[in-house]
Amino acid sequence: MDKKTEQKKVFLEIVQQLRQLIKIEKIQAGEKLPSERVLSERLGVGRSSVREALRSLELLGLIETRHGGGTFLASTHKHQLVEILSMFILEDEKSKKDVELTRQIHEKEAIRVISCTEILRILPVWDSFFVKLEIEGTVNCRDILRELIITAGNRLSLKIWFQLTAYDGDRLNRNSTEEEKLIIQTMLKSMQLGYEKEALNAYEQWMNTEQSI
């Protein structure tokens, strides 16, 4: 088992154990969860692993962190839909390809929204990525995709996207290759110019190239 697969397995096990703990102890919405230290001891895993799992659950709206007050189970009405999606993702080990395709649906929709919205496509962040590629020859792939989702402005989509990338072992958290450089630049420039079709074509080419890495 490679490192990324092992990390994903540990992550899923922690999240499932957290869900079981909440169920067994009958923790209700608005009630406080045990501290990271206590969870780490009870689950038999490192605090950093617990922290990452809690962060993912917070992004899903399942829990909420109050500054100086700890972590609390969120109200069910805040996350019912997302929780259903999360349960499917976290419990179906055979859905890896579905997860990847679902993530790409969110990314492609973000590209469409940005390409069709002048105020979004002229944001300086796209130039900064383009220049970084020119000067350094590489960018972090996850940073670009995350910025697409954030800029599109759909908060639910952002929460789902974070969970999808976490389930996928954060495979996209890497620097782009020389082969990807021109493809990404083409996507960014097409998006800036409002060429939706060209931007999406470049994105598809990028994802196909990414799969072979």
Coordinates of N, CA and C in Angstrom, one line a residue:
M1 N 0.8 -1.2 0.0 CA 0.0 0.0 0.0 C 0.9 1.2 0.0
D2 N 0.7 2.2 -1.0 CA 1.5 3.3 -1.0 C 1.1 4.4 0.0
K3 N 1.9 5.4 0.2 CA 1.7 6.4 1.2 C 0.3 7.1 1.1
K4 N 0.0 7.5 -0.1 CA -1.3 8.3 -0.3 C -2.5 7.4 0.0
T5 N -2.4 6.1 -0.4 CA -3.5 5.2 -0.1 C -3.6 5.0 1.4
E6 N -2.5 4.9 2.1 CA -2.5 4.7 3.5 C -3.1 5.9 4.2
Q7 N -2.7 7.1 3.8 CA -3.2 8.3 4.4 C -4.7 8.4 4.2
K8 N -5.2 8.0 3.0 CA -6.7 8.1 2.8 C -7.4 7.1 3.7
K9 N -6.8 5.9 3.9 CA -7.4 4.9 4.7 C -7.5 5.4 6.1
V10 N -6.4 6.0 6.6 CA -6.4 6.5 8.0 C -7.4 7.6 8.2
F11 N -7.5 8.5 7.2 CA -8.5 9.6 7.3 C -9.9 9.0 7.4
L12 N -10.2 8.1 6.5 CA -11.6 7.5 6.5 C -11.9 6.8 7.8
E13 N -10.9 6.1 8.3 CA -11.1 5.4 9.6 C -11.4 6.4 10.7
I14 N -10.6 7.5 10.7 CA -10.8 8.5 11.8 C -12.2 9.1 11.7
V15 N -12.6 9.5 10.5 CA -13.9 10.1 10.3 C -15.0 9.1 10.7
Q16 N -14.9 7.9 10.3 CA -15.9 6.9 10.7 C -16.0 6.7 12.2
Q17 N -14.8 6.7 12.9 CA -14.7 6.5 14.3 C -15.4 7.7 15.0
L18 N -15.1 8.9 14.5 CA -15.7 10.1 15.0 C -17.3 10.0 14.9
R19 N -17.8 9.6 13.8 CA -19.2 9.5 13.6 C -19.8 8.5 14.6
Q20 N -19.1 7.4 14.8 CA -19.5 6.3 15.7 C -19.5 6.8 17.2
L21 N -18.5 7.6 17.5 CA -18.4 8.2 18.9 C -19.5 9.1 19.1
I22 N -19.8 9.9 18.2 CA -21.0 10.9 18.3 C -22.3 10.1 18.5
K23 N -22.4 9.0 17.8 CA -23.6 8.2 17.9 C -23.7 7.5 19.2
I24 N -22.6 6.9 19.7 CA -22.6 6.1 20.9 C -22.8 7.0 22.1
E25 N -22.2 8.2 22.1 CA -22.3 9.1 23.3 C -23.5 10.0 23.1
K26 N -24.3 9.8 22.1 CA -25.5 10.6 21.9 C -25.3 12.1 22.0
I27 N -24.2 12.5 21.3 CA -23.9 14.0 21.3 C -24.9 14.7 20.4
Q28 N -25.6 15.6 21.0 CA -26.7 16.3 20.3 C -26.1 17.6 19.6
A29 N -26.9 18.1 18.6 CA -26.6 19.4 18.0 C -26.4 20.5 19.0
G30 N -25.2 21.2 18.9 CA -24.9 22.3 19.8 C -24.1 21.8 21.0
E31 N -23.9 20.5 21.2 CA -23.1 20.0 22.3 C -21.7 19.9 21.9
K32 N -20.8 20.0 22.9 CA -19.3 20.0 22.6 C -18.8 18.6 22.4
L33 N -17.8 18.5 21.5 CA -17.1 17.3 21.3 C -15.9 17.2 22.2
P34 N -15.3 16.0 22.4 CA -14.1 15.9 23.2 C -13.0 16.7 22.5
S35 N -12.0 17.1 23.3 CA -10.9 17.9 22.7 C -10.0 17.0 21.8
E36 N -9.2 17.7 21.0 CA -8.3 17.0 20.1 C -7.4 15.9 20.8
R37 N -6.9 16.4 22.0 CA -6.1 15.5 22.8 C -6.8 14.2 23.2
V38 N -8.1 14.4 23.7 CA -8.9 13.3 24.1 C -9.2 12.4 23.0
L39 N -9.6 13.0 21.8 CA -9.9 12.2 20.7 C -8.7 11.4 20.2
S40 N -7.6 12.0 20.2 CA -6.4 11.4 19.8 C -6.1 10.1 20.6
E41 N -6.3 10.3 21.9 CA -6.0 9.1 22.9 C -7.1 8.0 22.7
R42 N -8.3 8.4 22.5 CA -9.4 7.5 22.4 C -9.4 6.7 21.1
L43 N -9.0 7.4 20.0 CA -9.0 6.8 18.7 C -7.7 6.1 18.4
G44 N -6.6 6.4 19.2 CA -5.3 5.8 19.0 C -4.6 6.3 17.8
V45 N -4.8 7.6 17.5 CA -4.1 8.2 16.3 C -3.5 9.6 16.7
G46 N -2.6 10.1 15.9 CA -2.0 11.4 16.2 C -2.9 12.5 16.1
R47 N -2.6 13.6 16.9 CA -3.4 14.8 17.0 C -3.6 15.5 15.6
S48 N -2.5 15.4 14.8 CA -2.5 16.1 13.5 C -3.6 15.4 12.6
S49 N -3.7 14.1 12.7 CA -4.7 13.3 11.9 C -6.1 13.6 12.4
V50 N -6.3 13.8 13.7 CA -7.6 14.1 14.2 C -7.9 15.5 13.8
R51 N -7.0 16.4 13.8 CA -7.2 17.8 13.4 C -7.6 17.9 12.0
E52 N -7.0 17.1 11.1 CA -7.4 17.2 9.7 C -8.8 16.6 9.4
A53 N -9.1 15.6 10.2 CA -10.5 15.0 10.0 C -11.5 16.0 10.5
L54 N -11.2 16.6 11.6 CA -12.2 17.6 12.2 C -12.3 18.8 11.2
R55 N -11.2 19.2 10.5 CA -11.3 20.3 9.6 C -12.2 19.9 8.4
S56 N -12.1 18.7 7.9 CA -12.9 18.2 6.8 C -14.4 18.2 7.2
L57 N -14.7 17.8 8.4 CA -16.1 17.7 8.9 C -16.6 19.2 9.1
E58 N -15.7 20.1 9.5 CA -16.2 21.5 9.7 C -16.5 22.1 8.3
L59 N -15.7 21.8 7.3 CA -15.9 22.3 5.9 C -17.3 21.8 5.4
L60 N -17.6 20.6 5.8 CA -18.9 20.0 5.4 C -20.1 20.6 6.2
G61 N -19.8 21.3 7.3 CA -20.8 21.9 8.1 C -21.4 21.0 9.1
L62 N -20.7 19.8 9.4 CA -21.1 18.9 10.4 C -20.8 19.3 11.8
I63 N -19.7 20.0 11.9 CA -19.2 20.5 13.2 C -18.9 22.0 13.0
E64 N -18.7 22.7 14.1 CA -18.3 24.1 14.1 C -17.3 24.4 15.2
T65 N -16.3 25.1 14.9 CA -15.3 25.5 15.9 C -15.6 26.9 16.4
R66 N -15.6 27.0 17.7 CA -15.8 28.4 18.3 C -14.5 28.8 19.0
H67 N -14.0 30.0 18.6 CA -12.7 30.4 19.0 C -12.7 30.4 20.6
G68 N -11.7 29.7 21.1 CA -11.6 29.6 22.5 C -12.6 28.8 23.3
G69 N -13.5 28.2 22.5 CA -14.6 27.4 23.1 C -14.6 25.9 22.8
G70 N -13.9 25.5 21.8 CA -13.9 24.1 21.4 C -14.6 23.8 20.2
T71 N -14.9 22.5 20.0 CA -15.6 22.1 18.7 C -17.0 21.5 19.1
F72 N -18.0 21.9 18.3 CA -19.4 21.5 18.7 C -20.1 20.9 17.5
L73 N -21.0 20.0 17.7 CA -21.8 19.4 16.7 C -22.8 20.4 16.1
A74 N -22.8 20.6 14.8 CA -23.6 21.6 14.2 C -25.1 21.2 14.2
S75 N -25.9 22.1 14.0 CA -27.4 21.8 13.9 C -27.6 21.0 12.6
T76 N -28.5 20.0 12.7 CA -28.7 19.1 11.5 C -29.2 19.9 10.3
H77 N -30.0 21.0 10.5 CA -30.6 21.6 9.4 C -29.5 22.3 8.5
K78 N -28.3 22.5 9.1 CA -27.3 23.2 8.4 C -26.6 22.3 7.4
H79 N -26.7 21.0 7.6 CA -25.8 20.1 6.8 C -26.5 18.8 6.2
Q80 N -27.8 18.8 6.3 CA -28.5 17.5 6.0 C -28.1 17.0 4.6
L81 N -28.2 17.9 3.5 CA -27.8 17.5 2.2 C -26.4 17.1 2.1
V82 N -25.5 17.9 2.6 CA -24.1 17.6 2.4 C -23.7 16.4 3.2
E83 N -24.3 16.1 4.3 CA -24.0 14.9 5.1 C -24.4 13.7 4.3
I84 N -25.5 13.7 3.6 CA -25.9 12.5 2.8 C -24.8 12.3 1.7
L85 N -24.4 13.3 1.1 CA -23.3 13.2 0.1 C -22.0 12.7 0.7
S86 N -21.7 13.2 1.9 CA -20.5 12.8 2.6 C -20.6 11.3 2.9
M87 N -21.7 10.8 3.4 CA -21.8 9.5 3.8 C -21.6 8.5 2.6
F88 N -22.1 8.9 1.5 CA -21.9 8.1 0.3 C -20.4 8.1 -0.1
I89 N -19.7 9.2 0.0 CA -18.3 9.3 -0.4 C -17.4 8.6 0.5
L90 N -17.7 8.7 1.8 CA -16.8 8.1 2.8 C -17.0 6.6 3.0
E91 N -18.1 6.1 2.6 CA -18.4 4.7 2.9 C -18.3 3.8 1.7
D92 N -18.3 4.3 0.5 CA -18.2 3.5 -0.7 C -16.8 3.5 -1.3
E93 N -16.1 2.5 -0.9 CA -14.7 2.4 -1.3 C -14.5 2.3 -2.9
K94 N -15.6 1.9 -3.5 CA -15.5 1.6 -5.0 C -15.8 2.9 -5.8
S95 N -16.0 4.0 -5.1 CA -16.5 5.2 -5.9 C -15.4 6.1 -6.2
K96 N -14.1 5.7 -6.2 CA -13.0 6.6 -6.4 C -13.2 7.4 -7.8
K97 N -13.5 6.7 -8.8 CA -13.7 7.3 -10.1 C -14.9 8.3 -10.1
D98 N -15.9 7.9 -9.4 CA -17.1 8.8 -9.3 C -16.7 10.1 -8.5
V99 N -15.9 9.9 -7.5 CA -15.4 11.1 -6.7 C -14.6 12.0 -7.7
E100 N -13.7 11.5 -8.5 CA -12.9 12.3 -9.3 C -13.8 13.0 -10.4
L101 N -14.8 12.4 -11.0 CA -15.7 13.0 -11.9 C -16.6 14.0 -11.3
T102 N -17.0 13.8 -10.1 CA -17.8 14.7 -9.4 C -17.1 16.0 -9.1
R103 N -15.8 15.8 -8.6 CA -15.0 17.0 -8.4 C -14.8 17.8 -9.6
Q104 N -14.6 17.1 -10.8 CA -14.4 17.8 -12.0 C -15.7 18.6 -12.5
I105 N -16.8 18.1 -12.1 CA -18.1 18.8 -12.4 C -18.1 20.1 -11.8
H106 N -17.7 20.2 -10.5 CA -17.6 21.4 -9.8 C -16.6 22.4 -10.4
E107 N -15.4 21.8 -10.8 CA -14.4 22.7 -11.3 C -14.8 23.2 -12.7
K108 N -15.4 22.4 -13.5 CA -15.9 22.9 -14.9 C -16.9 23.9 -14.7
E109 N -17.8 23.8 -13.8 CA -18.9 24.8 -13.6 C -18.3 26.1 -13.1
A110 N -17.2 26.0 -12.3 CA -16.5 27.2 -11.8 C -15.9 27.9 -13.0
I111 N -15.3 27.2 -13.9 CA -14.7 27.8 -15.1 C -15.7 28.5 -16.0
R112 N -16.9 27.8 -16.1 CA -18.0 28.4 -16.9 C -18.4 29.8 -16.3
V113 N -18.6 29.7 -14.9 CA -19.1 31.0 -14.2 C -18.1 32.1 -14.4
I114 N -16.8 31.8 -14.2 CA -15.8 32.8 -14.3 C -15.6 33.3 -15.7
S115 N -15.7 32.4 -16.7 CA -15.5 32.8 -18.1 C -16.7 33.8 -18.5
C116 N -17.8 33.6 -17.9 CA -19.0 34.4 -18.3 C -19.2 35.6 -17.5
T117 N -18.3 35.8 -16.5 CA -18.5 37.0 -15.6 C -17.3 37.8 -15.6
E118 N -17.4 39.0 -16.2 CA -16.2 39.9 -16.5 C -15.5 40.2 -15.2
I119 N -16.2 40.6 -14.1 CA -15.6 41.0 -12.9 C -14.7 39.9 -12.3
L120 N -15.1 38.6 -12.6 CA -14.3 37.5 -12.0 C -13.2 37.1 -12.9
R121 N -13.3 37.2 -14.2 CA -12.2 36.8 -15.1 C -11.1 37.8 -15.2
I122 N -11.3 39.0 -14.7 CA -10.2 40.0 -14.8 C -9.5 40.1 -13.4
L123 N -9.9 39.3 -12.5 CA -9.2 39.3 -11.2 C -7.7 39.1 -11.4
P124 N -6.8 39.8 -10.6 CA -5.4 39.6 -10.8 C -4.8 38.3 -10.4
V125 N -5.6 37.4 -9.7 CA -5.1 36.1 -9.3 C -4.7 35.3 -10.5
W126 N -5.5 35.4 -11.6 CA -5.2 34.6 -12.8 C -3.8 35.0 -13.4
D127 N -3.6 36.3 -13.5 CA -2.3 36.8 -14.0 C -1.1 36.3 -13.1
S128 N -1.4 36.2 -11.8 CA -0.3 35.8 -10.9 C 0.0 34.4 -11.1
F129 N -1.0 33.5 -11.4 CA -0.7 32.1 -11.7 C 0.1 32.0 -13.0
F130 N -0.4 32.8 -14.0 CA 0.3 32.8 -15.3 C 1.7 33.2 -15.2
V131 N 2.0 34.3 -14.5 CA 3.4 34.8 -14.3 C 4.2 33.8 -13.6
K132 N 3.7 33.2 -12.6 CA 4.4 32.2 -11.8 C 4.8 31.0 -12.6
L133 N 4.0 30.6 -13.6 CA 4.3 29.5 -14.5 C 5.4 30.0 -15.4
E134 N 5.4 31.3 -15.8 CA 6.5 31.8 -16.7 C 7.8 31.9 -16.0
I135 N 7.8 32.4 -14.8 CA 9.0 32.6 -14.1 C 9.6 31.4 -13.4
E136 N 8.7 30.6 -12.7 CA 9.2 29.5 -11.9 C 8.9 28.2 -12.7
G137 N 8.1 28.2 -13.7 CA 7.8 27.0 -14.5 C 6.9 26.0 -13.9
T138 N 6.3 26.4 -12.7 CA 5.4 25.4 -12.1 C 4.5 26.2 -11.1
V139 N 3.3 25.6 -10.8 CA 2.4 26.1 -9.8 C 1.9 24.9 -9.0
N140 N 1.3 25.1 -7.9 CA 0.6 24.1 -7.2 C -0.8 23.8 -7.8
C141 N -1.0 22.6 -8.3 CA -2.3 22.3 -9.0 C -3.5 22.5 -8.2
R142 N -3.4 22.1 -6.9 CA -4.6 22.3 -6.0 C -4.9 23.7 -5.8
D143 N -3.9 24.6 -5.7 CA -4.1 26.0 -5.5 C -4.9 26.6 -6.6
I144 N -4.6 26.3 -7.9 CA -5.4 26.8 -9.0 C -6.8 26.3 -8.9
L145 N -7.1 25.1 -8.8 CA -8.4 24.5 -8.7 C -9.2 25.0 -7.6
R146 N -8.6 25.2 -6.4 CA -9.3 25.7 -5.3 C -9.7 27.2 -5.5
E147 N -8.8 27.9 -6.2 CA -9.1 29.3 -6.5 C -10.3 29.4 -7.4
L148 N -10.4 28.5 -8.4 CA -11.5 28.5 -9.3 C -12.8 28.3 -8.5
I149 N -12.8 27.4 -7.6 CA -14.1 27.1 -6.8 C -14.4 28.3 -5.9
I150 N -13.4 28.8 -5.3 CA -13.6 30.0 -4.4 C -14.2 31.2 -5.1
T151 N -13.6 31.5 -6.3 CA -13.9 32.6 -7.1 C -15.4 32.5 -7.6
A152 N -15.8 31.3 -8.0 CA -17.1 31.1 -8.5 C -18.2 31.5 -7.5
G153 N -17.8 31.4 -6.2 CA -18.7 31.9 -5.2 C -19.8 31.0 -4.6
N154 N -19.8 29.7 -5.0 CA -20.8 28.8 -4.5 C -20.2 28.1 -3.2
R155 N -20.7 28.5 -2.1 CA -20.1 28.0 -0.8 C -20.4 26.5 -0.6
L156 N -21.5 26.0 -1.0 CA -21.8 24.6 -0.9 C -20.9 23.8 -1.8
S157 N -20.7 24.3 -3.0 CA -19.8 23.6 -3.9 C -18.4 23.6 -3.3
L158 N -18.0 24.6 -2.7 CA -16.6 24.7 -2.1 C -16.5 23.6 -1.0
K159 N -17.5 23.5 -0.2 CA -17.5 22.5 0.9 C -17.4 21.1 0.4
I160 N -18.2 20.8 -0.6 CA -18.2 19.5 -1.2 C -16.8 19.2 -1.9
W161 N -16.3 20.3 -2.6 CA -15.0 20.1 -3.3 C -13.9 19.8 -2.3
F162 N -13.9 20.4 -1.2 CA -12.8 20.1 -0.2 C -12.9 18.7 0.3
Q163 N -14.1 18.2 0.5 CA -14.3 16.8 0.9 C -13.9 15.8 -0.1
L164 N -14.2 16.2 -1.4 CA -13.9 15.3 -2.5 C -12.3 15.2 -2.6
T165 N -11.6 16.3 -2.5 CA -10.2 16.3 -2.6 C -9.6 15.6 -1.5
A166 N -10.2 15.7 -0.3 CA -9.6 15.0 0.9 C -9.8 13.5 0.7
Y167 N -10.9 13.1 0.2 CA -11.2 11.6 0.0 C -10.2 11.0 -1.0
D168 N -9.8 11.9 -1.9 CA -8.9 11.4 -3.0 C -7.5 11.4 -2.6
G169 N -7.2 11.6 -1.3 CA -5.9 11.6 -0.8 C -5.1 12.8 -1.1
D170 N -5.8 13.9 -1.4 CA -5.1 15.2 -1.7 C -4.1 15.0 -2.9
R171 N -4.5 14.2 -3.8 CA -3.6 13.8 -5.0 C -3.2 15.0 -5.8
L172 N -4.0 16.1 -5.8 CA -3.7 17.3 -6.6 C -2.8 18.3 -5.9
N173 N -2.5 18.0 -4.6 CA -1.6 18.9 -3.9 C -0.1 18.6 -4.3
R174 N 0.2 19.1 -5.5 CA 1.5 18.9 -6.1 C 1.8 20.0 -7.0
N175 N 3.1 20.1 -7.4 CA 3.5 21.1 -8.4 C 3.3 20.6 -9.8
S176 N 2.8 21.5 -10.7 CA 2.6 21.1 -12.1 C 3.9 20.7 -12.8
T177 N 3.8 19.9 -13.8 CA 4.9 19.4 -14.6 C 5.1 20.3 -15.8
E178 N 6.2 20.2 -16.4 CA 6.5 20.9 -17.6 C 5.5 20.6 -18.7
E179 N 5.0 19.4 -18.8 CA 4.0 19.0 -19.8 C 2.7 19.7 -19.5
E180 N 2.4 20.1 -18.3 CA 1.1 20.7 -17.9 C 1.2 22.2 -18.1
K181 N 2.4 22.8 -18.1 CA 2.6 24.2 -18.1 C 1.7 25.0 -19.1
L182 N 1.9 24.6 -20.4 CA 1.2 25.3 -21.5 C -0.3 25.1 -21.4
I183 N -0.7 23.9 -21.0 CA -2.1 23.6 -21.0 C -2.8 24.5 -19.9
I184 N -2.1 24.6 -18.8 CA -2.7 25.4 -17.7 C -2.7 26.9 -18.1
Q185 N -1.7 27.4 -18.8 CA -1.6 28.7 -19.2 C -2.7 29.0 -20.3
T186 N -3.0 28.1 -21.1 CA -4.0 28.2 -22.1 C -5.4 28.3 -21.5
M187 N -5.6 27.4 -20.4 CA -6.9 27.5 -19.7 C -7.1 28.8 -19.0
L188 N -6.0 29.3 -18.4 CA -6.1 30.6 -17.7 C -6.4 31.7 -18.6
K189 N -5.7 31.8 -19.7 CA -5.8 32.9 -20.7 C -7.2 32.8 -21.4
S190 N -7.6 31.7 -21.7 CA -8.9 31.5 -22.4 C -10.0 32.0 -21.4
M191 N -9.9 31.6 -20.2 CA -10.9 32.0 -19.2 C -10.9 33.5 -19.0
Q192 N -9.7 34.1 -19.0 CA -9.6 35.6 -18.8 C -10.3 36.3 -20.0
L193 N -10.1 35.7 -21.2 CA -10.7 36.4 -22.4 C -12.2 36.0 -22.6
G194 N -12.7 35.2 -21.7 CA -14.1 34.9 -21.8 C -14.4 33.8 -22.8
Y195 N -13.4 33.0 -23.2 CA -13.5 31.9 -24.2 C -13.9 30.6 -23.4
E196 N -15.1 30.5 -23.0 CA -15.5 29.4 -22.2 C -15.2 28.0 -22.8
K197 N -15.5 27.8 -24.0 CA -15.3 26.5 -24.7 C -13.8 26.2 -24.7
E198 N -13.0 27.1 -25.1 CA -11.5 26.9 -25.1 C -10.9 26.6 -23.7
A199 N -11.4 27.3 -22.7 CA -11.0 27.1 -21.4 C -11.3 25.7 -20.9
L200 N -12.6 25.3 -21.2 CA -13.0 23.9 -20.8 C -12.2 22.9 -21.5
N201 N -11.9 23.1 -22.8 CA -11.1 22.1 -23.6 C -9.7 22.0 -23.0
A202 N -9.1 23.1 -22.6 CA -7.8 23.1 -22.0 C -7.9 22.4 -20.6
Y203 N -8.9 22.6 -19.9 CA -9.1 21.9 -18.6 C -9.2 20.4 -18.8
E204 N -10.0 20.0 -19.7 CA -10.1 18.6 -20.0 C -8.8 17.9 -20.4
Q205 N -8.0 18.7 -21.2 CA -6.7 18.2 -21.6 C -5.8 18.1 -20.4
W206 N -5.9 19.1 -19.5 CA -5.1 19.0 -18.3 C -5.4 17.8 -17.4
M207 N -6.7 17.6 -17.2 CA -7.1 16.5 -16.4 C -6.7 15.1 -17.0
N208 N -6.8 15.0 -18.3 CA -6.3 13.8 -19.0 C -4.8 13.6 -18.8
T209 N -4.1 14.7 -18.9 CA -2.6 14.7 -18.6 C -2.3 14.3 -17.2
E210 N -3.1 14.9 -16.3 CA -2.9 14.7 -14.8 C -3.0 13.2 -14.5
Q211 N -4.0 12.5 -15.1 CA -4.2 11.1 -14.8 C -3.1 10.2 -15.1
S212 N -2.2 10.7 -16.1 CA -1.1 9.8 -16.5 C 0.1 10.1 -15.7
I213 N 0.1 11.0 -14.7 CA 1.2 11.3 -13.9 C 1.3 10.5 -12.7

